[in-house]
GROMACS .gro file of C-alpha atoms in nm:
model
  126
    1GLN     CA    1   2.730  -0.980  -0.793
    2VAL     CA    2   2.398  -1.072  -0.945
    3GLN     CA    3   2.348  -1.102  -1.312
    4LEU     CA    4   1.989  -1.073  -1.458
    5ALA     CA    5   1.890  -1.200  -1.803
    6GLU     CA    6   1.550  -1.134  -1.948
    7SER     CA    7   1.354  -1.307  -2.218
    8GLY     CA    8   1.015  -1.332  -2.360
    9GLY     CA    9   0.974  -0.981  -2.537
   10GLY     CA   10   0.829  -0.953  -2.878
   11SER     CA   11   0.565  -0.805  -3.091
   12VAL     CA   12   0.197  -0.845  -3.031
   13GLN     CA   13  -0.135  -0.683  -3.127
   14ALA     CA   14  -0.334  -0.475  -2.892
   15GLY     CA   15  -0.546  -0.706  -2.655
   16GLY     CA   16  -0.270  -0.985  -2.671
   17SER     CA   17  -0.052  -1.137  -2.409
   18LEU     CA   18   0.318  -1.190  -2.337
   19ASN     CA   19   0.501  -1.355  -2.058
   20LEU     CA   20   0.850  -1.200  -1.969
   21SER     CA   21   1.103  -1.394  -1.764
   22CYS     CA   22   1.426  -1.297  -1.582
   23VAL     CA   23   1.676  -1.543  -1.447
   24ALA     CA   24   1.900  -1.434  -1.168
   25SER     CA   25   2.265  -1.596  -1.117
   26GLU     CA   26   2.278  -1.562  -0.761
   27LEU     CA   27   2.230  -1.837  -0.515
   28ALA     CA   28   2.109  -1.588  -0.237
   29TYR     CA   29   1.816  -1.500  -0.458
   30THR     CA   30   1.572  -1.492  -0.163
   31ARG     CA   31   1.766  -1.195  -0.019
   32TYR     CA   32   1.662  -0.958  -0.287
   33CYS     CA   33   1.341  -0.782  -0.366
   34MET     CA   34   1.268  -0.792  -0.757
   35ALA     CA   35   1.097  -0.568  -0.993
   36TRP     CA   36   0.998  -0.493  -1.361
   37PHE     CA   37   1.073  -0.157  -1.497
   38ARG     CA   38   1.011  -0.021  -1.847
   39GLN     CA   39   1.175   0.263  -2.035
   40THR     CA   40   1.071   0.447  -2.357
   41PRO     CA   41   1.262   0.718  -2.541
   42ASP     CA   42   1.054   0.983  -2.387
   43ASN     CA   43   1.046   0.858  -2.018
   44GLY     CA   44   1.295   0.741  -1.767
   45HIS     CA   45   1.270   0.408  -1.595
   46GLU     CA   46   0.903   0.346  -1.491
   47GLY     CA   47   0.855   0.086  -1.212
   48ILE     CA   48   0.559  -0.106  -1.314
   49ALA     CA   49   0.545  -0.419  -1.077
   50ALA     CA   50   0.757  -0.528  -0.771
   51ILE     CA   51   0.762  -0.838  -0.544
   52SER     CA   52   0.914  -0.861  -0.199
   53ARG     CA   53   1.132  -1.152  -0.081
   54TYR     CA   54   0.813  -1.308   0.065
   55GLY     CA   55   0.601  -1.255  -0.229
   56ALA     CA   56   0.413  -0.939  -0.144
   57THR     CA   57   0.328  -0.746  -0.466
   58MET     CA   58   0.299  -0.399  -0.592
   59TYR     CA   59   0.185  -0.244  -0.926
   60ALA     CA   60   0.179   0.069  -1.097
   61GLU     CA   61  -0.180   0.198  -1.167
   62SER     CA   62  -0.106   0.186  -1.532
   63VAL     CA   63  -0.073  -0.197  -1.525
   64LYS     CA   64  -0.295  -0.301  -1.233
   65GLY     CA   65  -0.533  -0.563  -1.313
   66ARG     CA   66  -0.351  -0.653  -1.639
   67PHE     CA   67   0.003  -0.759  -1.539
   68THR     CA   68   0.108  -1.012  -1.278
   69ILE     CA   69   0.444  -1.049  -1.111
   70SER     CA   70   0.564  -1.380  -0.964
   71ARG     CA   71   0.887  -1.523  -0.853
   72ASP     CA   72   1.029  -1.888  -0.817
   73ASN     CA   73   1.275  -1.877  -0.537
   74ALA     CA   74   1.378  -2.236  -0.607
   75GLU     CA   75   1.469  -2.172  -0.972
   76ASN     CA   76   1.592  -1.803  -0.920
   77THR     CA   77   1.337  -1.672  -1.184
   78LEU     CA   78   1.109  -1.377  -1.208
   79SER     CA   79   0.804  -1.361  -1.429
   80LEU     CA   80   0.574  -1.087  -1.561
   81GLN     CA   81   0.236  -1.207  -1.718
   82MET     CA   82   0.115  -0.937  -1.926
   83ASN     CA   83  -0.251  -0.928  -2.057
   84SER     CA   84  -0.467  -0.687  -2.236
   85LEU     CA   85  -0.177  -0.522  -2.387
   86LYS     CA   86  -0.214  -0.175  -2.503
   87PRO     CA   87   0.023   0.021  -2.749
   88GLU     CA   88   0.125   0.244  -2.463
   89ASP     CA   89   0.278  -0.070  -2.307
   90THR     CA   90   0.550  -0.054  -2.582
   91ALA     CA   91   0.879  -0.015  -2.408
   92MET     CA   92   1.212  -0.188  -2.332
   93TYR     CA   93   1.143  -0.391  -2.010
   94TYR     CA   94   1.396  -0.466  -1.745
   95CYS     CA   95   1.412  -0.677  -1.436
   96ALA     CA   96   1.594  -0.548  -1.133
   97ALA     CA   97   1.706  -0.690  -0.803
   98GLY     CA   98   1.746  -0.499  -0.477
   99ARG     CA   99   1.916  -0.582  -0.152
  100SER     CA  100   1.587  -0.493   0.047
  101ALA     CA  101   1.603  -0.406   0.405
  102GLY     CA  102   1.256  -0.561   0.488
  103ALA     CA  103   1.114  -0.907   0.398
  104TYR     CA  104   0.799  -0.725   0.258
  105ALA     CA  105   0.973  -0.433   0.098
  106ARG     CA  106   0.876  -0.398  -0.268
  107PRO     CA  107   0.953  -0.039  -0.388
  108LEU     CA  108   0.894   0.089  -0.749
  109TRP     CA  109   1.156   0.346  -0.771
  110PRO     CA  110   1.481   0.278  -0.958
  111SER     CA  111   1.731   0.390  -0.683
  112ALA     CA  112   1.604   0.099  -0.454
  113TYR     CA  113   1.750  -0.141  -0.697
  114ASP     CA  114   2.119  -0.246  -0.732
  115TYR     CA  115   2.134  -0.478  -1.032
  116TRP     CA  116   1.965  -0.466  -1.361
  117GLY     CA  117   1.921  -0.688  -1.666
  118GLN     CA  118   2.001  -0.577  -2.029
  119GLY     CA  119   1.634  -0.559  -2.114
  120THR     CA  120   1.386  -0.712  -2.356
  121GLN     CA  121   1.183  -0.522  -2.605
  122VAL     CA  122   0.799  -0.534  -2.605
  123ALA     CA  123   0.619  -0.367  -2.911
  124VAL     CA  124   0.229  -0.364  -2.905
  125SER     CA  125   0.053  -0.266  -3.228
  126SER     CA  126  -0.290  -0.108  -3.262
   0.00000   0.00000   0.00000
């Protein structure tokens, strides 16, 4: 059973930056692909960034060039560096872990993920 805990959310003005972190309590961390999703009251879970077991990445068009996902397999951590934030980035952000079939798999759809954190809120003001 994987337990995920996010941190690093907060309030920031447009154009600012935040760095989200996720710690996974699972010694076999390298068996999982990891991803960040976000959710607003009007939308379901939107996959925004994913990283495979071997570090290959995938981004949604809405965040490409502004957000960077990374993982530290030695520390069982996942990060999301968010730059040039916009008001439309306001959401609850979740990290997720999936038992991937392939070493380079990094899907952005929620059904590919088995474990979810509790979320951390990000608010971007204009």
